mmCIF file of C-alpha atoms in Angstrom:
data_model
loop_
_atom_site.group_PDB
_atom_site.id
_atom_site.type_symbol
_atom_site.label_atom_id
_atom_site.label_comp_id
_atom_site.label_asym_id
_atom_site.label_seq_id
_atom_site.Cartn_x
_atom_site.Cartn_y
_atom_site.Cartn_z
ATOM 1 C CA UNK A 263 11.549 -67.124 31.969
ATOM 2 C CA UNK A 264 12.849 -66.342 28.745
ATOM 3 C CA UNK A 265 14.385 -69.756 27.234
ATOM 4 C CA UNK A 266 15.449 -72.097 23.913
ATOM 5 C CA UNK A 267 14.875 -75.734 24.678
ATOM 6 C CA UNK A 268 16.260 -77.918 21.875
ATOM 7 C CA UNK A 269 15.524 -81.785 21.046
ATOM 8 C CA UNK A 270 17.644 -84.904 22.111
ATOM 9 C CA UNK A 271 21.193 -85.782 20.750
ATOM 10 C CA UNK A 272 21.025 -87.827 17.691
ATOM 11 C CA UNK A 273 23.173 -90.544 16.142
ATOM 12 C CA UNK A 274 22.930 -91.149 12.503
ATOM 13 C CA UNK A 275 24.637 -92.991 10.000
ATOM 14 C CA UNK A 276 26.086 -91.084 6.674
ATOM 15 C CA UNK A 277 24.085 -89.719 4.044
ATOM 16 C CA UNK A 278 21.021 -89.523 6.386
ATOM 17 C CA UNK A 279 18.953 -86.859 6.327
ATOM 18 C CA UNK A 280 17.838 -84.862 10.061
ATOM 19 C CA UNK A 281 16.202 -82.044 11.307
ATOM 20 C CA UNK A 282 16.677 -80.999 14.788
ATOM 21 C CA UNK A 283 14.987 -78.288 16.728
ATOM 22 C CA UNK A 284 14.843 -75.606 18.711
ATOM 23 C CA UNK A 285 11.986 -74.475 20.601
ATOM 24 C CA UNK A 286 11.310 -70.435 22.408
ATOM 25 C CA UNK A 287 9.261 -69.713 25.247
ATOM 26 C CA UNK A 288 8.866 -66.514 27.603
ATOM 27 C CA UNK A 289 8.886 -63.951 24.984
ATOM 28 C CA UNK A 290 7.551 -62.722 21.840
ATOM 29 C CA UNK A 291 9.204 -65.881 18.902
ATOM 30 C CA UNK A 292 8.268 -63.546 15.975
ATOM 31 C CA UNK A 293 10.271 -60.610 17.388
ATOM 32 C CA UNK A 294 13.773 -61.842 17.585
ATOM 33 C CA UNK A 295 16.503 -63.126 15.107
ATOM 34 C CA UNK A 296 17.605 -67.044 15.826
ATOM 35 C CA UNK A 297 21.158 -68.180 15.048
ATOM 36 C CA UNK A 298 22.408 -71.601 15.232
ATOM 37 C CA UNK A 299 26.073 -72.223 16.122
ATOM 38 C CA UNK A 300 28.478 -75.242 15.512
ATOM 39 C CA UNK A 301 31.098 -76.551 18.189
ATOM 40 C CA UNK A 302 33.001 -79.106 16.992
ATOM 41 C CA UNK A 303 35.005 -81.800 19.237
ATOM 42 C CA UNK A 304 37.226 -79.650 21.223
ATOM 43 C CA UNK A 305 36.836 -76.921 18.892
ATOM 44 C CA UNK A 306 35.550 -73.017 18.594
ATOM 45 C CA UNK A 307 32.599 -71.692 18.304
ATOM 46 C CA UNK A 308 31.281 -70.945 14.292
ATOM 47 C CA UNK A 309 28.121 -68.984 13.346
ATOM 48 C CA UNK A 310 26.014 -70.906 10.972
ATOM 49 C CA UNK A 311 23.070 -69.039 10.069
ATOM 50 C CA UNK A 312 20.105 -66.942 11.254
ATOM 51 C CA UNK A 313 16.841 -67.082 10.966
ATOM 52 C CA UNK A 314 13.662 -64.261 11.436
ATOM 53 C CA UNK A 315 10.890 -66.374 12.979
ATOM 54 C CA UNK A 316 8.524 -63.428 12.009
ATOM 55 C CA UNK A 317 8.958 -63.702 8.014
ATOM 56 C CA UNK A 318 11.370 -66.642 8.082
ATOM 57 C CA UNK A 319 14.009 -64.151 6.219
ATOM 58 C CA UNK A 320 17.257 -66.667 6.481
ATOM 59 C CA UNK A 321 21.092 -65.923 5.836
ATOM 60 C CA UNK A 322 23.718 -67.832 6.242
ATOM 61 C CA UNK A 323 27.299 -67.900 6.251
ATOM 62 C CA UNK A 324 29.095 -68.788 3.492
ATOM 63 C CA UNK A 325 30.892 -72.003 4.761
ATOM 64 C CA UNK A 326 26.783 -73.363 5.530
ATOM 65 C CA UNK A 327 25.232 -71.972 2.528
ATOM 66 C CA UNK A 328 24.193 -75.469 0.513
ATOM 67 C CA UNK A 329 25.036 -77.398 3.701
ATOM 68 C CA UNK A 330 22.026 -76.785 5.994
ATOM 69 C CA UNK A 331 18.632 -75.470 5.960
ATOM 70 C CA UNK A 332 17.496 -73.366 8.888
ATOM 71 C CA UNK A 333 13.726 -73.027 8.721
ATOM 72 C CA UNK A 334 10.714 -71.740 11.715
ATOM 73 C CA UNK A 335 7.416 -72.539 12.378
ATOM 74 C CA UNK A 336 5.920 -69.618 13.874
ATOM 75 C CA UNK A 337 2.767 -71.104 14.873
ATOM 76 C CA UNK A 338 4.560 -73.468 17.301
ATOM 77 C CA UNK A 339 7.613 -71.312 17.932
ATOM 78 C CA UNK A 340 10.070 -73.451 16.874
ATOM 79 C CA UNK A 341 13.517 -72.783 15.186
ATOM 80 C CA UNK A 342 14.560 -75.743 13.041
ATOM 81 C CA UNK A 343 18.324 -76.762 11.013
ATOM 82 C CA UNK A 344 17.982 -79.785 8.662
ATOM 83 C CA UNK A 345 20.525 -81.616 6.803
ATOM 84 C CA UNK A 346 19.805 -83.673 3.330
ATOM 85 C CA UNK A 347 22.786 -86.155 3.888
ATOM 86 C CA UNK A 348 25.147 -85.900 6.682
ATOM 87 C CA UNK A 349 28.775 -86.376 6.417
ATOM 88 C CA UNK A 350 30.776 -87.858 9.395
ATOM 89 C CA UNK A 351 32.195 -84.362 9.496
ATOM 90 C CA UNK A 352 28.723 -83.267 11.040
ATOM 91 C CA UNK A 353 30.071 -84.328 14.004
ATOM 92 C CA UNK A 354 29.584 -81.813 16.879
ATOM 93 C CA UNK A 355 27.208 -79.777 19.164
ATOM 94 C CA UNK A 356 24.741 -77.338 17.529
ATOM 95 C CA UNK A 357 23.472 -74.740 19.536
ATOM 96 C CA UNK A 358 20.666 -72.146 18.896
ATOM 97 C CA UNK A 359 20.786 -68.660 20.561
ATOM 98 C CA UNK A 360 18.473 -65.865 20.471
ATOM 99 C CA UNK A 361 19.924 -62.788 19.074
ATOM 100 C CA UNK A 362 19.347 -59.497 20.718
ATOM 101 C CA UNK A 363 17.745 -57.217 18.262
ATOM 102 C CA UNK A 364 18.795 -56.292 14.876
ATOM 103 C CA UNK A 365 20.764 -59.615 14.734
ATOM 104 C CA UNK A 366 23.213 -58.222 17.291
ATOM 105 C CA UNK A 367 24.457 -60.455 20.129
ATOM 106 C CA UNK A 368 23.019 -63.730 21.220
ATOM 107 C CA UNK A 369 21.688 -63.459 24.300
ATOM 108 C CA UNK A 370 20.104 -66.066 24.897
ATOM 109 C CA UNK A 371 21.425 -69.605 24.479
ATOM 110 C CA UNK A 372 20.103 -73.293 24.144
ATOM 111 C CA UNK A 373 21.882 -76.312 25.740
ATOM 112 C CA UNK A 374 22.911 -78.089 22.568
ATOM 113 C CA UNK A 375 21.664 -80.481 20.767
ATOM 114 C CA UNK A 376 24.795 -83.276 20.032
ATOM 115 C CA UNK A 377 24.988 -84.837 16.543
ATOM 116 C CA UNK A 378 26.733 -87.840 16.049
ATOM 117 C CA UNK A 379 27.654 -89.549 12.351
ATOM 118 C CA UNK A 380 28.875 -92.776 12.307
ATOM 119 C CA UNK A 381 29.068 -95.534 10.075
ATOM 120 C CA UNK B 147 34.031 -61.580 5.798
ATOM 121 C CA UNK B 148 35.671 -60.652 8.971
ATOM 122 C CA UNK B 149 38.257 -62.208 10.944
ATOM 123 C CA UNK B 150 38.858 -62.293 14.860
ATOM 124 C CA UNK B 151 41.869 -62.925 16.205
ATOM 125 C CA UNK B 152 42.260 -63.186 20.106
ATOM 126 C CA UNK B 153 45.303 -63.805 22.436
ATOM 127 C CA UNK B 154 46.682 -65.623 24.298
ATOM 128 C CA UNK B 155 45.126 -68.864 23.425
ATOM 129 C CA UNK B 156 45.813 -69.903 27.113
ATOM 130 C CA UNK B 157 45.908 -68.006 30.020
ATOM 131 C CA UNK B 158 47.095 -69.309 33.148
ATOM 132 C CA UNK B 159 46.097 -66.927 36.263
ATOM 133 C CA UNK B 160 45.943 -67.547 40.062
ATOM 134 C CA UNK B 161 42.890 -67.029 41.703
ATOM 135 C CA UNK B 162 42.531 -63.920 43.008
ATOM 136 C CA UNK B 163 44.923 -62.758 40.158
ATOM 137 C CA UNK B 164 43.725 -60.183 37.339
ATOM 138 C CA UNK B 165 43.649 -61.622 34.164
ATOM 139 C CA UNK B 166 43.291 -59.383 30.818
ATOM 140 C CA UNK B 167 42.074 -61.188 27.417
ATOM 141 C CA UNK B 168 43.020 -59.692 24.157
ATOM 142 C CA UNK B 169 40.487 -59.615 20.380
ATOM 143 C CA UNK B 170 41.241 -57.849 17.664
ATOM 144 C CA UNK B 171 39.556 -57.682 14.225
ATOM 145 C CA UNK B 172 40.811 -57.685 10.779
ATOM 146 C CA UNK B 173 38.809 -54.514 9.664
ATOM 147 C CA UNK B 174 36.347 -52.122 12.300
ATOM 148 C CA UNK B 175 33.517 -53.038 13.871
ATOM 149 C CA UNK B 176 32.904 -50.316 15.945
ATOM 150 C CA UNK B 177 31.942 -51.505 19.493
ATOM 151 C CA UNK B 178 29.728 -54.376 17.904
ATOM 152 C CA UNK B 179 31.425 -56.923 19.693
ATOM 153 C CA UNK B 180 30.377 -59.437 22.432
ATOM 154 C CA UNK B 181 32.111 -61.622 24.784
ATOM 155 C CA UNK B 182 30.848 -64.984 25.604
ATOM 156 C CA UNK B 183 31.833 -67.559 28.564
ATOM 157 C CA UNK B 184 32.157 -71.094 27.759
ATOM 158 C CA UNK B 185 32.715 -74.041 30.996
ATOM 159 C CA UNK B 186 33.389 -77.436 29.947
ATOM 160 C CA UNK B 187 29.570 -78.959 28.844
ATOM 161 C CA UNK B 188 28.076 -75.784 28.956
ATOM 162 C CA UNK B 189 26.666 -73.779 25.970
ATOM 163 C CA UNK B 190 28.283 -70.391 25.841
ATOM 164 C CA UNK B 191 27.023 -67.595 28.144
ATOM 165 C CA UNK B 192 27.231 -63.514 27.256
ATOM 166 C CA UNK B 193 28.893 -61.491 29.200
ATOM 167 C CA UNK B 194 29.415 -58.063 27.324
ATOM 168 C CA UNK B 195 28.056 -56.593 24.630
ATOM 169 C CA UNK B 196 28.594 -53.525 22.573
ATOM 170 C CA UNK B 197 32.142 -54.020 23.841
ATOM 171 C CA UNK B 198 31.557 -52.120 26.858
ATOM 172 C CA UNK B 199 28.088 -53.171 28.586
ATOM 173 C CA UNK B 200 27.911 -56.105 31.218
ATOM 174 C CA UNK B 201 24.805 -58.298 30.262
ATOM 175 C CA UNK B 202 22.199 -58.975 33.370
ATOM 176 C CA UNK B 203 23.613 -60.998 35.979
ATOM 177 C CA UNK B 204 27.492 -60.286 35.399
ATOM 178 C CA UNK B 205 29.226 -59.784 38.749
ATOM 179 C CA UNK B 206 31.354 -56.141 38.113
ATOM 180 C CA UNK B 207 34.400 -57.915 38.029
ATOM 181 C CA UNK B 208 34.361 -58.239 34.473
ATOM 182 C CA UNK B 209 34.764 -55.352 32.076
ATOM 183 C CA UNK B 210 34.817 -54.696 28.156
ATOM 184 C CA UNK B 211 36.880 -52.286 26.666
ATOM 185 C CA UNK B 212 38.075 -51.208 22.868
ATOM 186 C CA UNK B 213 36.386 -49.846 20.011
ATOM 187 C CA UNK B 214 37.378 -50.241 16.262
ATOM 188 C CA UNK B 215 39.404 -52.959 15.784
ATOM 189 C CA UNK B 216 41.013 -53.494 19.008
ATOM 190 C CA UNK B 217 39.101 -54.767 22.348
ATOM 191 C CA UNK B 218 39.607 -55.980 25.944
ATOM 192 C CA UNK B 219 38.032 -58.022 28.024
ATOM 193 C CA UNK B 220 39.508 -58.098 31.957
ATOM 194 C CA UNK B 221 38.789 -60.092 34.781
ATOM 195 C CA UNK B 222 39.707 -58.418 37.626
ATOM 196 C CA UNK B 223 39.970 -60.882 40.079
ATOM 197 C CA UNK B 224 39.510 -64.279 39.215
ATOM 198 C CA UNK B 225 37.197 -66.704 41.410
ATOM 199 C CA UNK B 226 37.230 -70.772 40.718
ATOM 200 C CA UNK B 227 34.397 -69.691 39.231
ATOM 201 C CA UNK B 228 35.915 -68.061 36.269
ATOM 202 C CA UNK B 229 37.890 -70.548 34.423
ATOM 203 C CA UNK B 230 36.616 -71.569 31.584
ATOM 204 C CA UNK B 231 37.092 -70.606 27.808
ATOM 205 C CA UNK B 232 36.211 -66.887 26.381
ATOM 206 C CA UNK B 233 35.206 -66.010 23.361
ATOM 207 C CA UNK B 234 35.070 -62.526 21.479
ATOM 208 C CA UNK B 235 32.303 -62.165 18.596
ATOM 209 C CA UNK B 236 31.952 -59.100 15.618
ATOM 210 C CA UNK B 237 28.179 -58.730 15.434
ATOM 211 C CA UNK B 238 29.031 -55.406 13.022
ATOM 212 C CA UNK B 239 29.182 -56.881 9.449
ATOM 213 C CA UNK B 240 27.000 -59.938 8.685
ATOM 214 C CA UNK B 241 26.860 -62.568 7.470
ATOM 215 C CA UNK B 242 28.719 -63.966 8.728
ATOM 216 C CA UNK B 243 28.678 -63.206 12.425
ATOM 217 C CA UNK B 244 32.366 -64.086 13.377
ATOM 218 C CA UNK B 245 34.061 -65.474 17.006
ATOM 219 C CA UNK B 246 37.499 -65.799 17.883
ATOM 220 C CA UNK B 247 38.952 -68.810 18.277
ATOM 221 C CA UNK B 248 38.753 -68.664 22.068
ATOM 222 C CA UNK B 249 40.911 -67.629 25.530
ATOM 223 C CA UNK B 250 41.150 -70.612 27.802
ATOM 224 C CA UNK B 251 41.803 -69.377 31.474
ATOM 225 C CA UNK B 252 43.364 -72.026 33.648
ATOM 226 C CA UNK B 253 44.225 -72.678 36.970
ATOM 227 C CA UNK B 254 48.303 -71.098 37.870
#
């Protein structure tokens, strides 16, 4: 079974630093394009950034770039997004997704991983 | 960087009832585009893909439709089952990868 399992929900305090994962199983890691998405409370869904577990070749969208790091280790097939010093306006779910090919559609979704910044 | 625009943001149906969502994008992108299913504490789940294709799994009562700039995603019969929050996503032109804002379906 093809699946993304990612780590537990964190609470943090501001201007900590975190990394949170995101971990493949039941197909080739290397081969496909991970993206990681951001849900805010009650909010829509916003594309944050992609990653190519295979040569770690990253983009990201504009409103991330500077914001996050999205990094893999191959070798344990794991997708990771980091923060340096989170803002209370981290606030939200983060899920990762597999993308389908080229970078096309995400077929293949995580649970979430909830991030909570308080003071 | 593209934007997607979908309509209504609420949609309320009667089960049984057909029920047709509306996305539209701010330039082309072909049939690029996805549509995703989202229940309350759930992640998101695909549905369609290259505007047109049911991903595995989807019962036929969905269907994509649209090309360009202009696409349609219609339930055809709504089960308890199906309400929940849809969104529409350009996969054409990135980054970034763009969603709309979102379709909730609710109970009539």
């Amino acid at each position: 079974e093809v699946q993304l399992v990612q780590s537990g929900a964190e609470v943090k305090k501001p201007g900590e630093s975190l990394k949170i994962s995101c971990k493949g199983s039941g197909y080739s890691f290397t081969s496909y394009w991970i993206g990681w998405v951001r849900q805010m409370p009650g909010k829509g869904l916003e594309w944050m950034g992609i990653i190519y577990p295979g040569d770690s070749d990253t983009r990201y969208s504009p409103s991330f770039q500077g914001q996050v790091t999205i990094s893999a280790d191959k070798s344990i097939s794991t997708a990771y997004l980091q923060w340096s010093s989170l803002k209370a306006s981290d606030t939200a779910m983060y899920y990762c997704a597999r993308h389908y090919g080229a970078g096309y559609y995400m077929d293949v979704w995580g649970k979430g991983t909830t991030v909570t910044v308080s003071s | 960087e593209i934007v997607m625009t979908q309509s209504p943001a609420t949609l309320s149906v009667s089960p049984g009832e057909r029920a047709t969502l509306s996305c539209r994008a701010s330039q082309s992108v072909s049939s690029n585009l996805a549509w995703y299913q989202q229940k309350p504490g759930q992640a998101p789940r695909l549905l369609i893909y290259g505007a047109s294709t049911r991903a595995t799994g989807i019962p036929a009562r969905f269907s994509g439709s649209g090309s360009g700039t202009e696409f349609t995603l219609t339930i055809s019969s709504l089960q308890s089952e199906d309400f929940a929050v849809y969104y529409c996503q350009q996969y054409n032109n990135w980054p970034p990868q763009t969603f709309g804002q979102g379709t909730k379906v609710e109970i009539k």
